[in-house]
CSV table of C-alpha atoms in Angstrom, one decimal:
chain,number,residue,atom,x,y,z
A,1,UNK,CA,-2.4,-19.5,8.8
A,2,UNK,CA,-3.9,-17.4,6.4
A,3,UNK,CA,-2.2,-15.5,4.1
A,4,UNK,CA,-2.2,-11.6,3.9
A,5,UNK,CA,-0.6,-8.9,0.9
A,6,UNK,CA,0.2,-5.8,2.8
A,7,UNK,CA,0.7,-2.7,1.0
A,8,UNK,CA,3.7,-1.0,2.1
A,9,UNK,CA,3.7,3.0,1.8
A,10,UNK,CA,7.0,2.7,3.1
A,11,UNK,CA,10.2,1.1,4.8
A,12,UNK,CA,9.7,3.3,8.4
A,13,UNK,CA,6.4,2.3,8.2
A,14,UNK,CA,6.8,-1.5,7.6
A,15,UNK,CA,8.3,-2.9,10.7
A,16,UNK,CA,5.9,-1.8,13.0
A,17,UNK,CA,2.7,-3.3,10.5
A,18,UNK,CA,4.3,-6.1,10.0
A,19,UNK,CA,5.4,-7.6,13.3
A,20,UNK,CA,2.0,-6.6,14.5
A,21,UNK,CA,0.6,-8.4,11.8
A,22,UNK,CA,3.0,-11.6,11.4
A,23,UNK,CA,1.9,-13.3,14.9
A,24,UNK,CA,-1.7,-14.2,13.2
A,25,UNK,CA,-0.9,-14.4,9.5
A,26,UNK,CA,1.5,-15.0,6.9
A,27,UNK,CA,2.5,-11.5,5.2
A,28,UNK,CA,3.6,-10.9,2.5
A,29,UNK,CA,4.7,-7.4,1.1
A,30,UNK,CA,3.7,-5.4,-1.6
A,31,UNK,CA,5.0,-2.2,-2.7
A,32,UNK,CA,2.8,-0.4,-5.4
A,33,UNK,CA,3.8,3.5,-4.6
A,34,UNK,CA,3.6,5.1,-8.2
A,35,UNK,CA,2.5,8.8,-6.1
A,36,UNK,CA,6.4,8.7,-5.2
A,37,UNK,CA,7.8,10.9,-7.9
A,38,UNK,CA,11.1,11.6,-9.1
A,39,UNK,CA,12.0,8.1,-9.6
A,40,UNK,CA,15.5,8.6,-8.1
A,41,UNK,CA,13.4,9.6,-5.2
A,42,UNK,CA,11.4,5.9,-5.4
A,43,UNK,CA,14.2,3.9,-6.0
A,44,UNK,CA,15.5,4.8,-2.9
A,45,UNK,CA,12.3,4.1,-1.0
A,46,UNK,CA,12.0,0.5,-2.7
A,47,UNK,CA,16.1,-0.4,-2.4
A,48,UNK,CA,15.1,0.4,1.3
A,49,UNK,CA,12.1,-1.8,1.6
A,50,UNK,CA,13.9,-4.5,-0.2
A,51,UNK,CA,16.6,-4.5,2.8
A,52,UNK,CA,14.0,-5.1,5.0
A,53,UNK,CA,12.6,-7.8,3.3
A,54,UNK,CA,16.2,-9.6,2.4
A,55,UNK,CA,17.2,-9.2,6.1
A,56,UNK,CA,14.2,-10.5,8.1
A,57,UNK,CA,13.7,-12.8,5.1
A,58,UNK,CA,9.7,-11.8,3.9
A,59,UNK,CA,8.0,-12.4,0.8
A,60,UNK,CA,7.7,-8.8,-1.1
A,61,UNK,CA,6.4,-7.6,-4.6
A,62,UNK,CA,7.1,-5.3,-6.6
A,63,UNK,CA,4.2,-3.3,-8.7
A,64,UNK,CA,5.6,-1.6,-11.6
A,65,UNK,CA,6.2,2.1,-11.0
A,66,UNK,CA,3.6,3.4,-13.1
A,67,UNK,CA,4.0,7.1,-12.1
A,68,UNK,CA,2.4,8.0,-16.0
A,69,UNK,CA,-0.9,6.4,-14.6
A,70,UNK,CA,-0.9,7.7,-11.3
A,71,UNK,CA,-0.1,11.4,-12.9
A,72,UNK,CA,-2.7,10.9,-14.8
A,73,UNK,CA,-5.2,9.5,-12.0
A,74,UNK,CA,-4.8,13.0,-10.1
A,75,UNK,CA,-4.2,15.4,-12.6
A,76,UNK,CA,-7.8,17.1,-12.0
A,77,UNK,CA,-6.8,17.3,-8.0
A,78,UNK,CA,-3.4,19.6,-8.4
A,79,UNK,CA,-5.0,22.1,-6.1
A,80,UNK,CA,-6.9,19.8,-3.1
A,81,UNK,CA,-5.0,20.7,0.2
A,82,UNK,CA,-3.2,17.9,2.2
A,83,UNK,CA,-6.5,14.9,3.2
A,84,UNK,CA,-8.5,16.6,0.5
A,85,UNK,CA,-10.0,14.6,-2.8
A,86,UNK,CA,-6.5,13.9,-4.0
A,87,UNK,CA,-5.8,11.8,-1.3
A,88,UNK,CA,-8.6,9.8,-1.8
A,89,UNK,CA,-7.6,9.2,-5.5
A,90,UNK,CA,-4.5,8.2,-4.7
A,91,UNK,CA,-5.5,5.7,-1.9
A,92,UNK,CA,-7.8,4.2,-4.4
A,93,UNK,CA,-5.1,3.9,-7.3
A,94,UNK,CA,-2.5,2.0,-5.0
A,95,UNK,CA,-5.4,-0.1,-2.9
A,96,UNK,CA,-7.1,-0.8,-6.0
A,97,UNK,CA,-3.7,-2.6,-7.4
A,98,UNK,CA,-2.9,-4.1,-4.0
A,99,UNK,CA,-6.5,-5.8,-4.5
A,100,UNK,CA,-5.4,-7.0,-7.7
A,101,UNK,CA,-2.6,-8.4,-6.9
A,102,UNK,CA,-3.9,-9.9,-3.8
A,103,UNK,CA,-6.3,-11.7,-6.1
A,104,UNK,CA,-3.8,-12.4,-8.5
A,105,UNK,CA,-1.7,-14.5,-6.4
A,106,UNK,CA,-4.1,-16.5,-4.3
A,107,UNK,CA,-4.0,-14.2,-0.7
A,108,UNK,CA,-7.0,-14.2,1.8
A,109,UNK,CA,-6.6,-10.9,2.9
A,110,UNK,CA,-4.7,-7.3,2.3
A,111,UNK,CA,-4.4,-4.1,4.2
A,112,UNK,CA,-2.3,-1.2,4.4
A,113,UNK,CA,0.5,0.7,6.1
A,114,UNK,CA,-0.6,3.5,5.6
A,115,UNK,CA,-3.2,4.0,8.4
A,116,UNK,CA,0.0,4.0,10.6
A,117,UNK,CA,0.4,8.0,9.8
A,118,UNK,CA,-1.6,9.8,11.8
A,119,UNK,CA,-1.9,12.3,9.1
A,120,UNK,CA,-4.0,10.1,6.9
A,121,UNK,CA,-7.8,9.2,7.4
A,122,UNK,CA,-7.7,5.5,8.4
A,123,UNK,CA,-11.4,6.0,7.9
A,124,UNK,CA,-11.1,6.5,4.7
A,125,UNK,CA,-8.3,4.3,3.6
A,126,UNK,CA,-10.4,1.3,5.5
A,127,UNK,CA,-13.4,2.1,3.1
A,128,UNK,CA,-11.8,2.1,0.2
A,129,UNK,CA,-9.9,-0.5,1.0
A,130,UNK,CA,-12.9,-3.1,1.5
A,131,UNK,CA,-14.6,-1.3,-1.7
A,132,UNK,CA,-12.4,-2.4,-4.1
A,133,UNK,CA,-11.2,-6.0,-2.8
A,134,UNK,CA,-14.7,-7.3,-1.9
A,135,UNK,CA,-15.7,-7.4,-5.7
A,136,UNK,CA,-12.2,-9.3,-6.5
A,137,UNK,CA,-13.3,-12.1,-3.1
A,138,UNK,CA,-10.5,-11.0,-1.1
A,139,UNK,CA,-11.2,-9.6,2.2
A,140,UNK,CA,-9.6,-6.3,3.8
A,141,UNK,CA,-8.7,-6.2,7.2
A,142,UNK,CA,-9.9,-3.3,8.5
A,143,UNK,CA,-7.0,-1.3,10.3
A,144,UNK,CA,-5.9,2.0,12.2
A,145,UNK,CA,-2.0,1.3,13.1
């Protein structure tokens, strides 16, 4: 069974993804969500994903919060409305280190929750999303949860 890294934007998110996911391949989770500021605010969306994780007993890692890099990855954007450029910074940033650390640690393939919201542009997400693992040999699976 090949393995797959899935980014998770979220524990709400997560179940749905993963069951979906866990009948073909072996997933693993990774949470790399720097855009989720105060930090009080993020620990409490990571102790929530690690529950899930510890109870139905699945692989996750943990990106370092790196909110100073994000911040700084989307400080030209303050103003973009909701789907605007922004958005598309920040889907880079956290695919980009998804990619990474899918290459990193040996998986076939990643993809994301986040084209679970139907407020975000699956489109989008699933473009950038093969841009920046192709170059690293890992393939995204093209999505729209």
């Amino acid at each position: 069974m090949k393995r797959l890294l899935l980014h998770a934007c979220c524990a709400p998110c997560v179940p749905y993804v993963y069951f979906e996911l866990a009948s073909s391949y072996d997933v693993s989770l990774f949470f790399s969500n720097a855009n989720i500021q105060p930090l009080e605010e993020y620990s409490l969306r990571l102790d929530e994903i690690k529950r899930f994780s510890e109870i139905n007993s699945i692989e996750l890692f943990i990106d370092k919060y790196g909110a100073d890099e994000w911040n700084n990855a989307v400080s030209n954007f303050e103003d973009e409305p909701e789907g605007g450029r922004r958005c598309e910074v920040c889907f880079s940033f956290r695919l980009n280190r998804t990619a990474n650390k899918a290459a990193e640690l040996g998986f076939d393939l990643l993809t994301t929750t986040l084209t679970v919201s139907p407020h975000k542009n699956s489109k989008l997400i699933n473009e950038i999303g093969r841009r920046v693992s192709e170059p690293l040999g890992v393939v995204y699976l093209i999505s729209d949860f």
